Coordinates of C-alpha atoms in Angstrom, one line a residue:
Chain Y
M1 CA -11.1 6.9 -16.9
R2 CA -14.4 5.5 -17.9
P3 CA -17.5 7.1 -16.1
F4 CA -19.1 4.9 -13.4
S5 CA -21.8 5.1 -10.8
F6 CA -20.8 5.7 -7.2
V7 CA -22.4 4.6 -3.9
R8 CA -21.4 4.6 -0.3
A9 CA -22.5 1.3 1.3
L10 CA -24.3 1.4 4.8
D11 CA -23.3 -1.8 6.0
V12 CA -21.9 -5.2 4.8
P13 CA -25.5 -6.6 3.5
N14 CA -26.1 -3.4 1.9
A15 CA -22.7 -3.5 0.2
V16 CA -23.3 -7.1 -0.8
A17 CA -26.9 -6.2 -2.3
L18 CA -25.4 -3.1 -4.2
Q19 CA -22.9 -5.4 -5.8
A20 CA -25.4 -8.0 -6.7
Q21 CA -27.3 -5.2 -8.7
T22 CA -24.4 -4.6 -11.0
P23 CA -21.9 -7.6 -12.1
D24 CA -19.4 -5.1 -13.1
A25 CA -19.1 -3.3 -9.6
R26 CA -16.2 -3.0 -7.8
Y27 CA -15.8 -2.6 -3.8
L28 CA -13.6 0.3 -3.2
A29 CA -11.5 0.6 0.1
G30 CA -8.1 2.2 0.1
G31 CA -8.0 2.4 -3.8
T32 CA -4.3 2.2 -4.2
N33 CA -4.4 -0.4 -6.7
L34 CA -8.0 -0.3 -8.0
V35 CA -7.9 3.6 -8.6
D36 CA -4.4 3.1 -10.6
L37 CA -5.7 0.3 -12.6
M38 CA -8.8 2.5 -13.6
K39 CA -6.6 5.2 -14.8
E40 CA -4.8 2.8 -16.9
G41 CA -8.0 1.4 -18.4
V42 CA -7.3 -2.1 -17.3
E43 CA -10.1 -1.9 -14.7
Q44 CA -13.3 -0.5 -16.1
P45 CA -15.8 -0.9 -13.4
G46 CA -19.6 0.3 -14.1
R47 CA -20.0 1.0 -10.3
L48 CA -17.8 1.6 -7.4
I49 CA -19.3 0.8 -4.1
D50 CA -17.5 2.7 -1.3
I51 CA -17.0 0.3 1.8
N52 CA -14.9 2.6 3.9
R53 CA -17.9 3.3 6.3
L54 CA -18.4 -0.3 7.0
M55 CA -16.9 -0.3 10.5
L56 CA -14.6 -3.3 9.5
D57 CA -11.4 -1.8 10.8
R58 CA -11.0 -3.4 14.4
I59 CA -8.2 -5.6 15.4
E60 CA -9.3 -7.8 18.3
E61 CA -8.5 -10.9 20.1
L62 CA -10.4 -14.1 19.1
D63 CA -11.7 -16.7 21.8
T64 CA -9.4 -19.1 20.3
G65 CA -6.5 -17.1 21.3
G66 CA -6.1 -15.8 17.8
V67 CA -6.5 -12.3 16.5
R68 CA -9.2 -11.0 13.9
I69 CA -8.0 -8.1 11.7
G70 CA -10.9 -6.4 10.2
A71 CA -10.9 -6.1 6.5
L72 CA -10.6 -2.2 6.5
A73 CA -7.8 -2.4 9.1
R74 CA -5.2 -0.2 7.3
N75 CA -1.7 -1.7 6.8
S76 CA -0.1 0.8 9.0
D77 CA -2.4 0.2 11.9
T78 CA -2.2 -3.4 11.5
A79 CA 1.6 -3.5 11.3
A80 CA 1.9 -1.2 14.7
H81 CA -1.0 -2.8 16.6
P82 CA 0.3 -4.3 19.9
L83 CA -1.5 -7.7 19.4
V84 CA 0.2 -8.2 15.9
R85 CA 3.5 -6.8 17.2
S86 CA 3.8 -9.1 20.0
R87 CA 2.1 -12.3 18.6
Y88 CA 2.7 -12.0 14.8
L89 CA 5.9 -10.2 14.2
L90 CA 6.2 -11.9 10.9
L91 CA 3.1 -10.1 9.8
S92 CA 4.2 -6.7 10.9
Q93 CA 7.4 -7.3 9.1
A94 CA 6.0 -8.2 5.9
L95 CA 3.5 -5.2 6.0
L96 CA 6.3 -2.8 6.9
S97 CA 8.3 -4.3 4.0
G98 CA 5.5 -3.5 1.4
A99 CA 5.0 -0.2 -0.3
S100 CA 5.4 3.1 1.6
P101 CA 4.2 4.8 4.6
Q102 CA 1.7 6.8 2.4
L103 CA 0.4 3.7 0.6
R104 CA 0.1 1.7 4.0
N105 CA -2.1 4.5 5.5
L106 CA -4.6 3.9 2.7
A107 CA -4.2 0.0 2.0
S108 CA -6.5 -2.2 3.6
A109 CA -6.2 -5.9 4.8
G110 CA -9.1 -6.9 2.4
G111 CA -7.7 -4.9 -0.5
N112 CA -4.3 -6.1 -0.1
L113 CA -5.5 -9.6 -0.7
M114 CA -7.4 -8.5 -3.7
Q115 CA -4.6 -6.4 -5.5
R116 CA -3.6 -7.6 -9.0
T117 CA -0.3 -8.5 -10.4
R118 CA 2.3 -5.9 -11.3
C119 CA 3.1 -7.8 -14.5
Y120 CA 4.0 -4.9 -17.1
Y121 CA 2.0 -6.9 -19.8
F122 CA -1.1 -6.9 -17.6
Y123 CA -0.9 -3.0 -17.2
D124 CA -0.2 -2.4 -20.7
T125 CA -3.3 -2.6 -22.5
A126 CA -1.5 -2.5 -26.0
T127 CA -0.2 -5.9 -25.3
P128 CA -1.7 -9.3 -25.0
C129 CA -2.6 -10.5 -21.6
N130 CA -4.9 -13.7 -20.8
K131 CA -5.4 -12.2 -17.4
R132 CA -6.7 -8.9 -18.5
T133 CA -8.3 -10.0 -21.8
P134 CA -8.7 -13.8 -21.8
G135 CA -7.8 -15.6 -25.0
S136 CA -5.5 -12.7 -26.1
G137 CA -2.2 -14.4 -25.3
C138 CA 0.7 -13.8 -23.0
G139 CA 3.2 -11.1 -23.6
A140 CA 5.3 -12.1 -20.7
R141 CA 6.1 -15.7 -21.5
D142 CA 8.4 -14.9 -24.5
G143 CA 9.0 -11.1 -23.5
F144 CA 10.7 -9.4 -20.7
N145 CA 9.9 -11.7 -17.8
R146 CA 12.7 -10.9 -15.2
M147 CA 9.9 -10.4 -12.5
H148 CA 7.8 -13.4 -13.3
A149 CA 6.9 -16.8 -11.8
I150 CA 9.2 -19.8 -11.5
L151 CA 6.8 -22.0 -9.5
G152 CA 3.0 -22.9 -10.6
A153 CA 3.0 -21.0 -13.6
S154 CA 1.0 -22.1 -16.8
D155 CA 1.4 -21.5 -20.5
A156 CA -1.5 -19.0 -20.3
C157 CA 0.1 -16.9 -17.5
I158 CA 3.4 -16.5 -15.5
A159 CA 2.3 -13.4 -13.5
T160 CA 3.1 -13.2 -9.7
H161 CA 1.1 -12.2 -6.9
P162 CA 2.8 -8.9 -5.5
S163 CA 1.6 -8.8 -1.8
D164 CA 4.0 -9.2 1.0
M165 CA 1.1 -9.4 3.6
A166 CA -0.5 -12.4 2.0
V167 CA 2.9 -14.3 2.1
A168 CA 3.2 -13.9 5.8
L169 CA -0.6 -14.9 6.2
A170 CA 0.0 -18.1 4.1
A171 CA 2.9 -18.8 6.7
L172 CA 0.5 -18.2 9.5
D173 CA -2.4 -20.2 8.3
A174 CA -4.7 -17.2 8.2
V175 CA -8.4 -17.7 7.4
V176 CA -10.3 -15.3 5.2
Q177 CA -13.9 -14.5 6.4
V178 CA -16.2 -13.2 3.5
T179 CA -19.8 -12.6 3.1
G180 CA -21.8 -13.0 -0.2
P181 CA -25.3 -13.3 -1.6
S182 CA -25.5 -16.9 -0.3
G183 CA -24.1 -16.0 3.2
T184 CA -20.9 -16.2 5.0
R185 CA -17.9 -18.6 4.8
S186 CA -14.3 -19.0 5.7
I187 CA -11.4 -19.6 3.2
P188 CA -8.0 -20.7 4.3
L189 CA -5.6 -18.1 2.9
E190 CA -3.7 -20.8 1.2
D191 CA -6.9 -21.6 -0.8
F192 CA -7.9 -17.9 -1.4
H193 CA -5.7 -17.1 -4.3
R194 CA -5.6 -19.4 -7.4
L195 CA -3.0 -20.9 -9.7
P196 CA -3.4 -19.4 -13.2
G197 CA -4.1 -22.7 -15.1
D198 CA -6.2 -21.8 -18.2
T199 CA -8.2 -19.0 -16.4
P200 CA -5.8 -16.5 -15.1
D201 CA -8.3 -13.7 -15.2
R202 CA -9.6 -15.3 -11.9
D203 CA -7.0 -14.4 -9.2
T204 CA -9.0 -15.7 -6.2
N205 CA -11.6 -18.3 -5.3
L206 CA -14.1 -15.7 -4.4
E207 CA -17.6 -16.0 -5.8
P208 CA -19.2 -12.9 -7.5
G209 CA -20.3 -10.5 -5.1
E210 CA -18.5 -11.9 -2.1
L211 CA -16.8 -9.3 0.2
I212 CA -13.8 -9.9 2.5
T213 CA -14.9 -8.9 6.0
A214 CA -11.9 -10.0 8.2
V215 CA -8.7 -12.0 8.3
D216 CA -8.3 -14.5 11.3
L217 CA -5.0 -15.6 12.5
P218 CA -4.8 -18.8 14.6
P219 CA -2.5 -18.8 17.8
S220 CA 1.0 -18.9 16.8
D221 CA 3.9 -21.0 18.2
Y222 CA 6.6 -19.0 16.6
G223 CA 7.3 -16.1 18.9
S224 CA 10.3 -14.2 17.8
H225 CA 11.7 -17.2 15.6
V226 CA 10.3 -15.6 12.6
N227 CA 11.6 -13.7 9.7
Y228 CA 10.2 -11.9 6.6
L229 CA 13.0 -11.4 4.2
K230 CA 12.3 -9.4 0.9
V231 CA 14.9 -9.2 -2.0
R232 CA 14.2 -6.2 -4.3
D233 CA 16.1 -4.0 -6.8
R234 CA 16.5 -1.2 -4.0
A235 CA 16.1 -1.0 -0.2
S236 CA 12.6 0.1 0.0
Y237 CA 9.5 0.9 -1.9
A238 CA 9.7 -1.8 -4.4
F239 CA 7.9 -5.1 -5.1
A240 CA 9.8 -8.3 -4.3
L241 CA 11.9 -10.2 -6.8
V242 CA 11.7 -13.0 -4.1
S243 CA 10.3 -12.9 -0.5
V244 CA 10.5 -15.5 2.1
A245 CA 8.4 -15.6 5.3
A246 CA 9.9 -18.2 7.7
A247 CA 8.8 -19.4 11.0
L248 CA 10.6 -22.0 13.3
D249 CA 9.3 -23.7 16.4
V250 CA 12.5 -25.1 18.0
R251 CA 12.4 -27.3 20.8
D252 CA 15.1 -29.2 22.7
G253 CA 17.5 -28.4 19.8
A254 CA 15.3 -29.7 17.1
V255 CA 12.7 -28.2 14.8
R256 CA 9.3 -29.1 15.8
T257 CA 7.5 -27.5 12.9
A258 CA 8.7 -25.0 10.2
R259 CA 6.6 -22.6 8.0
I260 CA 8.0 -21.3 4.8
A261 CA 6.0 -19.2 2.3
L262 CA 7.4 -17.6 -0.7
G263 CA 6.4 -14.2 -2.5
G264 CA 7.5 -13.0 -5.9
V265 CA 7.8 -16.6 -7.5
A266 CA 4.3 -17.5 -8.2
H267 CA 0.6 -16.6 -9.0
K268 CA -0.2 -16.8 -5.2
P269 CA 1.6 -16.9 -1.9
W270 CA 3.6 -20.2 -2.3
R271 CA 3.7 -22.5 0.9
A272 CA 6.7 -24.6 0.6
R273 CA 5.3 -27.5 2.3
E274 CA 7.7 -30.2 1.3
A275 CA 10.6 -28.0 2.6
E276 CA 8.6 -27.7 5.8
R277 CA 8.3 -31.5 6.2
Q278 CA 11.9 -31.9 5.7
L279 CA 12.9 -29.6 8.4
S280 CA 10.8 -31.1 11.0
G281 CA 12.8 -33.0 13.4
Q282 CA 16.1 -31.5 12.2
R283 CA 18.6 -29.5 14.2
P284 CA 18.2 -25.9 13.1
E285 CA 21.6 -25.8 11.2
R286 CA 22.8 -24.7 7.7
G287 CA 22.8 -28.2 6.1
A288 CA 19.2 -28.7 7.1
F289 CA 18.2 -25.2 5.7
E290 CA 20.1 -25.7 2.3
R291 CA 18.3 -29.3 1.9
A292 CA 15.1 -27.6 2.9
A293 CA 15.7 -24.8 0.2
Q294 CA 16.6 -27.1 -2.4
A295 CA 13.5 -29.0 -1.9
A296 CA 11.5 -25.7 -2.3
V297 CA 12.7 -24.9 -5.8
A298 CA 12.8 -28.5 -7.1
G299 CA 9.8 -27.9 -9.3
A300 CA 10.9 -24.5 -10.6
V301 CA 10.5 -23.5 -14.2
P302 CA 12.4 -20.5 -15.2
R303 CA 12.1 -18.3 -18.1
R304 CA 14.5 -16.8 -20.3
Y305 CA 15.2 -13.5 -18.0
N306 CA 14.2 -14.9 -14.5
A307 CA 16.5 -18.1 -14.2
F308 CA 18.4 -16.1 -11.5
K309 CA 15.3 -16.4 -9.2
V310 CA 15.9 -20.1 -8.5
D311 CA 19.2 -19.6 -6.9
L312 CA 17.9 -16.3 -5.3
T313 CA 15.0 -18.2 -3.9
R314 CA 17.1 -21.0 -2.7
R315 CA 19.5 -18.6 -0.9
S316 CA 16.9 -16.4 0.4
I317 CA 15.1 -19.3 2.4
V318 CA 18.5 -20.2 3.8
R319 CA 19.0 -16.7 5.0
A320 CA 15.4 -16.3 6.3
L321 CA 15.6 -19.6 8.3
T322 CA 19.1 -18.7 9.6
L323 CA 17.7 -15.3 11.0
A324 CA 14.5 -16.8 12.1
A325 CA 16.4 -19.3 14.2
A326 CA 18.4 -16.6 15.9
G327 CA 15.2 -15.1 16.8
R328 CA 15.7 -11.7 15.3
Chain A
M1 CA 12.8 32.2 -0.6
N2 CA 11.0 35.5 -1.3
E3 CA 7.7 35.3 0.1
P4 CA 6.1 38.4 -1.6
D5 CA 7.4 37.4 -5.0
D6 CA 6.3 33.8 -4.5
R7 CA 2.8 35.0 -3.6
S8 CA 2.5 37.1 -6.7
R9 CA 3.4 34.3 -8.9
R10 CA 0.7 32.2 -7.3
E11 CA -1.7 34.8 -7.9
F12 CA -0.6 35.4 -11.6
L13 CA -1.3 31.6 -12.1
R14 CA -4.7 31.9 -10.2
Q15 CA -5.7 34.7 -12.5
A16 CA -4.3 33.0 -15.6
G17 CA -6.5 29.8 -14.8
L18 CA -9.5 31.9 -14.2
G19 CA -9.1 33.8 -17.6
S20 CA -7.4 32.5 -20.6
G21 CA -6.8 29.0 -19.1
F22 CA -10.6 28.5 -18.6
I23 CA -11.3 27.2 -22.2
A24 CA -8.2 25.0 -22.0
G25 CA -9.3 23.7 -18.6
Q26 CA -12.8 22.8 -19.9
S27 CA -11.6 20.9 -22.8
L28 CA -8.9 19.0 -20.9
L29 CA -10.9 18.1 -17.8
G30 CA -14.4 18.4 -19.2
P31 CA -16.8 17.3 -16.4
L32 CA -14.1 16.6 -14.1
A33 CA -13.4 20.4 -13.4
A34 CA -17.2 21.0 -13.3
A35 CA -17.3 20.8 -9.4
A36 CA -19.3 23.6 -7.8
E37 CA -19.2 25.1 -4.4
T38 CA -22.5 25.3 -3.1
S39 CA -22.0 27.2 -0.1
A40 CA -19.3 29.2 2.1
P41 CA -17.0 27.5 3.9
R42 CA -18.0 26.4 7.5
D43 CA -16.4 24.8 10.4
A44 CA -16.5 21.1 10.4
P45 CA -17.8 18.7 7.8
A46 CA -20.4 16.2 8.8
A47 CA -20.0 12.9 7.0
R48 CA -23.1 12.4 5.1
P49 CA -25.2 9.2 5.5
P50 CA -24.8 6.5 3.1
S51 CA -26.4 7.5 -0.2
A52 CA -28.5 6.0 -3.0
V53 CA -26.6 4.8 -6.0
V54 CA -25.3 8.1 -7.9
E55 CA -25.3 7.4 -11.6
P56 CA -22.7 8.7 -13.3
G57 CA -22.5 12.5 -12.9
E58 CA -21.8 14.3 -9.9
V59 CA -21.6 13.5 -6.0
P60 CA -21.9 15.7 -3.2
V61 CA -18.7 15.9 -1.1
S62 CA -18.2 18.0 2.1
V63 CA -14.5 18.4 2.6
R64 CA -12.3 20.4 5.0
I65 CA -9.1 21.7 3.3
N66 CA -6.7 23.6 5.4
A67 CA -8.8 26.0 7.2
A68 CA -12.1 25.8 5.4
T69 CA -14.7 23.4 4.7
H70 CA -16.1 23.2 1.2
E71 CA -19.4 21.9 -0.1
L72 CA -18.7 20.5 -3.6
R73 CA -20.3 18.4 -6.3
L74 CA -17.6 16.2 -7.9
D75 CA -17.4 13.6 -10.8
P76 CA -16.3 10.5 -8.6
R77 CA -13.5 10.1 -11.2
V78 CA -11.7 13.3 -9.7
T79 CA -8.7 12.4 -7.5
L80 CA -7.9 14.4 -4.3
L81 CA -5.0 15.6 -6.2
D82 CA -6.8 17.1 -9.2
L83 CA -9.3 18.5 -6.9
L84 CA -6.6 20.5 -4.9
R85 CA -4.7 21.6 -8.0
E86 CA -7.4 22.2 -10.8
R87 CA -10.4 23.2 -8.7
M88 CA -9.0 24.6 -5.4
Q89 CA -5.8 26.5 -6.8
L90 CA -3.7 24.7 -4.2
T91 CA -1.0 24.0 -6.5
G92 CA 1.7 23.3 -3.7
T93 CA 0.7 19.8 -4.0
K94 CA 2.5 18.4 -7.1
K95 CA 1.5 15.7 -9.7
G96 CA 4.6 13.6 -10.2
C97 CA 4.1 10.1 -11.5
D98 CA 0.1 10.1 -10.7
H99 CA 0.6 6.4 -9.9
G100 CA 1.5 6.2 -6.2
Q101 CA 5.3 5.7 -7.1
C102 CA 6.9 8.9 -6.1
G103 CA 5.2 10.6 -3.2
A104 CA 5.1 14.2 -4.7
C105 CA 1.6 14.4 -4.2
T106 CA 1.6 13.6 -0.5
V107 CA -0.9 15.3 1.7
L108 CA -2.5 14.6 5.1
L109 CA -5.9 13.1 5.4
D110 CA -7.2 13.3 8.9
G111 CA -3.7 13.9 9.8
R112 CA -2.2 10.8 8.2
R113 CA 0.0 11.0 5.2
V114 CA -1.5 9.7 2.0
N115 CA -1.0 9.6 -1.9
S116 CA -3.6 12.2 -3.1
C117 CA -3.1 10.8 -6.5
L118 CA -4.7 7.5 -5.7
T119 CA -7.4 8.9 -3.4
L120 CA -10.7 9.7 -5.1
A121 CA -11.9 13.0 -3.8
V122 CA -15.3 11.5 -3.1
V123 CA -13.9 9.2 -0.3
C124 CA -12.9 12.4 1.3
D125 CA -16.2 13.5 2.2
G126 CA -16.4 14.4 6.1
R127 CA -12.8 14.2 6.4
A128 CA -10.0 16.9 6.7
V129 CA -7.2 17.4 4.3
T130 CA -3.9 19.5 5.0
T131 CA -1.8 20.4 2.1
I132 CA 1.8 22.1 2.4
E133 CA -0.3 25.5 2.1
G134 CA -2.1 24.8 5.3
L135 CA 0.8 22.9 7.3
S136 CA 2.0 25.8 9.3
A137 CA -0.2 26.8 12.2
G138 CA 0.6 30.4 12.0
P139 CA 1.8 33.1 9.6
G140 CA 5.1 31.8 9.6
L141 CA 7.0 28.7 8.1
H142 CA 6.3 25.3 9.8
P143 CA 9.7 24.2 11.3
L144 CA 10.0 21.6 8.7
Q145 CA 9.7 24.2 5.9
A146 CA 12.3 26.3 7.9
A147 CA 14.8 23.4 8.1
F148 CA 14.6 22.5 4.6
I149 CA 15.7 25.9 3.8
E150 CA 18.3 25.9 6.4
H151 CA 19.7 22.4 5.3
D152 CA 19.2 23.0 1.7
G153 CA 16.9 20.2 1.3
F154 CA 16.2 20.4 -2.4
Q155 CA 17.4 21.2 -5.6
C156 CA 14.6 21.7 -8.1
G157 CA 12.1 21.8 -5.4
Y158 CA 9.3 19.8 -7.2
C159 CA 9.3 17.0 -4.6
T160 CA 9.6 19.3 -1.6
P161 CA 5.9 19.9 -0.6
G162 CA 5.4 16.2 -0.7
Q163 CA 8.6 15.6 1.5
I164 CA 7.7 18.2 3.9
C165 CA 4.2 17.0 4.3
S166 CA 5.5 13.4 4.6
A167 CA 8.0 14.4 7.1
A168 CA 5.4 16.0 9.3
A169 CA 3.2 12.8 9.5
M170 CA 6.5 10.7 10.0
L171 CA 7.5 12.7 13.1
D172 CA 4.0 12.3 14.4
E173 CA 4.3 8.5 13.6
A174 CA 7.6 8.1 15.3
R175 CA 5.9 10.1 18.3
A176 CA 3.0 7.5 18.5
G177 CA 5.5 4.6 18.5
W178 CA 5.0 3.3 15.1
P179 CA 7.7 0.8 14.2
S180 CA 9.4 0.8 10.6
V181 CA 10.8 -2.5 8.9
L182 CA 14.1 -1.4 10.8
T183 CA 12.6 -0.9 14.2
A184 CA 13.8 -3.9 16.5
P185 CA 10.7 -5.6 18.3
G186 CA 10.1 -4.6 21.7
S187 CA 11.6 -0.9 21.0
T188 CA 8.3 0.4 20.3
G189 CA 5.0 0.0 21.9
N190 CA 4.6 2.8 24.4
G191 CA 8.2 3.6 23.5
Q192 CA 9.3 5.6 20.5
P193 CA 12.0 4.6 17.9
V194 CA 15.4 6.1 17.9
L195 CA 15.3 8.1 14.5
S196 CA 18.6 6.9 13.2
D197 CA 19.5 8.1 9.6
G198 CA 18.7 4.7 8.5
E199 CA 15.2 4.9 10.2
I200 CA 14.6 8.4 8.6
R201 CA 15.4 7.0 5.3
E202 CA 13.3 4.1 5.5
R203 CA 10.2 6.1 6.9
M204 CA 10.8 8.5 4.1
S205 CA 11.3 6.1 1.4
G206 CA 7.8 6.8 -0.1
N207 CA 9.2 10.2 -1.4
I208 CA 11.5 10.1 -4.3
C209 CA 13.8 13.0 -5.0
R210 CA 15.2 12.8 -8.6
C211 CA 17.8 15.5 -7.7
G212 CA 19.2 13.3 -5.0
A213 CA 18.9 15.7 -2.2
Y214 CA 18.4 13.0 0.3
P215 CA 21.4 13.9 2.7
N216 CA 20.2 17.2 3.2
I217 CA 16.5 16.1 3.5
V218 CA 17.6 13.8 6.2
S219 CA 19.7 16.4 8.1
A220 CA 16.8 18.8 7.9
I221 CA 14.4 16.1 9.3
R222 CA 16.8 15.1 12.1
R223 CA 17.1 18.7 13.3
V224 CA 13.3 18.9 13.5
A225 CA 13.1 15.6 15.4
A226 CA 15.7 16.7 17.7
D227 CA 14.0 20.1 18.4
A228 CA 10.6 18.2 19.0
N229 CA 12.6 16.0 21.8
L230 CA 12.3 12.9 19.5
E231 CA 15.4 10.7 20.2
V232 CA 17.8 10.8 17.2
S233 CA 21.2 9.3 16.5
P234 CA 24.1 11.2 15.5
E235 CA 24.6 12.0 11.8
G236 CA 25.6 8.9 9.6
A237 CA 24.2 6.5 12.2
E238 CA 22.5 4.0 10.0
G239 CA 20.4 1.9 12.7
T240 CA 19.8 -1.9 12.6
P241 CA 20.9 -3.2 9.2
L242 CA 18.0 -5.1 7.3

């Protein structure tokens, strides 16, 4: 690991000011991804700013009826919190599907959004990667790309975003609160992460020095009619091949609104908006679910080793919607 | 399990580490191992106030490890795992993958289980670490240690300290009503989950055992959970399927 300077930040303005002094500084929260990437030489920050004392770990009700999750709330606390458990079961399920209990005790809401892809070529500094070293090429495009993207990828990058939490947040229309050198702003979760295009080195739309302070959840109409389905190579403690966050608001026997977000298939949590539109007004039955799932993968571009993901995604959407409709 | 033999083995390793291993330690770890204790242990560490930027070099850290508080100066690159093993001679905590993928390095940080390999020691300032060496409150074995022996919950034993630390925290989490992904909505909150074998396996999924001693690990944990008045299902009950 490269040497770096270390500082414990006092509060949010102090953290932002410390970051502004050193362009290659990184904020350190749980460290479960950043420390690992530093061991691998993928991340080589000149300064770590320890933000763990910033008192951003509260989970509280908003005046709107929604809930604010502090950026430093640990994933295990968020998943077990009565407000989250009772109102946003989808988020709790997604959090508890991710990583391991030990990692969830360290991992924070803000850090989860900032985690990098687990693409093997990104991690292996001996191979080309446009995300790690812009312009060096993509090892995955014609390499072993079983875990890679089928939606929204580019010639420069076919990496996927690894988060489960962010997939549920996308479905729930969460809003990310950030503070930077020029003040505070709100970023809808769906606009927080980027598609790779020609600049896959930029995962998010954060400006330099901006710090996530909270994630806000608007009131949810979905109750228990939600399901987070994660499909992976073993039963637990593995990244998703495909995941689906599904929520249905069913009234008088018809779907009023549906939310579908996908993980493991794109460079960002992927909202399947066309599929949602197709479900609106339909009876919550298998035929409608299958048509919606077909719409969700209509634009899929599989690679040599991940063509299975197209069918897997389609079937996973049908299953997640079926379980959501059953309210379990 | 032969306690005296085990102690003498540790003592031998400790002496070897201070003697012939010193030069090797220097060359392998360089400044990472150059932490120095500046005073005797005291009772409780106080988190120090936010500091000025520390340029590459050593950072002051006050950390309680098992029964003692240590005042250290550490290169910020040192992980908690390397601090425990290379500096404190607490070699019960094992380095498996060193990347958060196996759980062998699991310790308790302020009572919660964490991967010590991904935790920088400098962020433990003002906090309390419990390792397998400090898990038992008294001179005897912790109930989980005894149960792992009774139920033969290991083969090679390398993952065992991490399994036991993880299980100790897992039982506390269940007592506090924390759900797992298998826990049905509404069955927690103030209540506690029923620890079916499926629940125990899911809650212990952050600890890999290459020998595959899982059935006996589960039975050891089930026994201790039952003894601690947590609700368990009979052997073989898998709980709510995914």
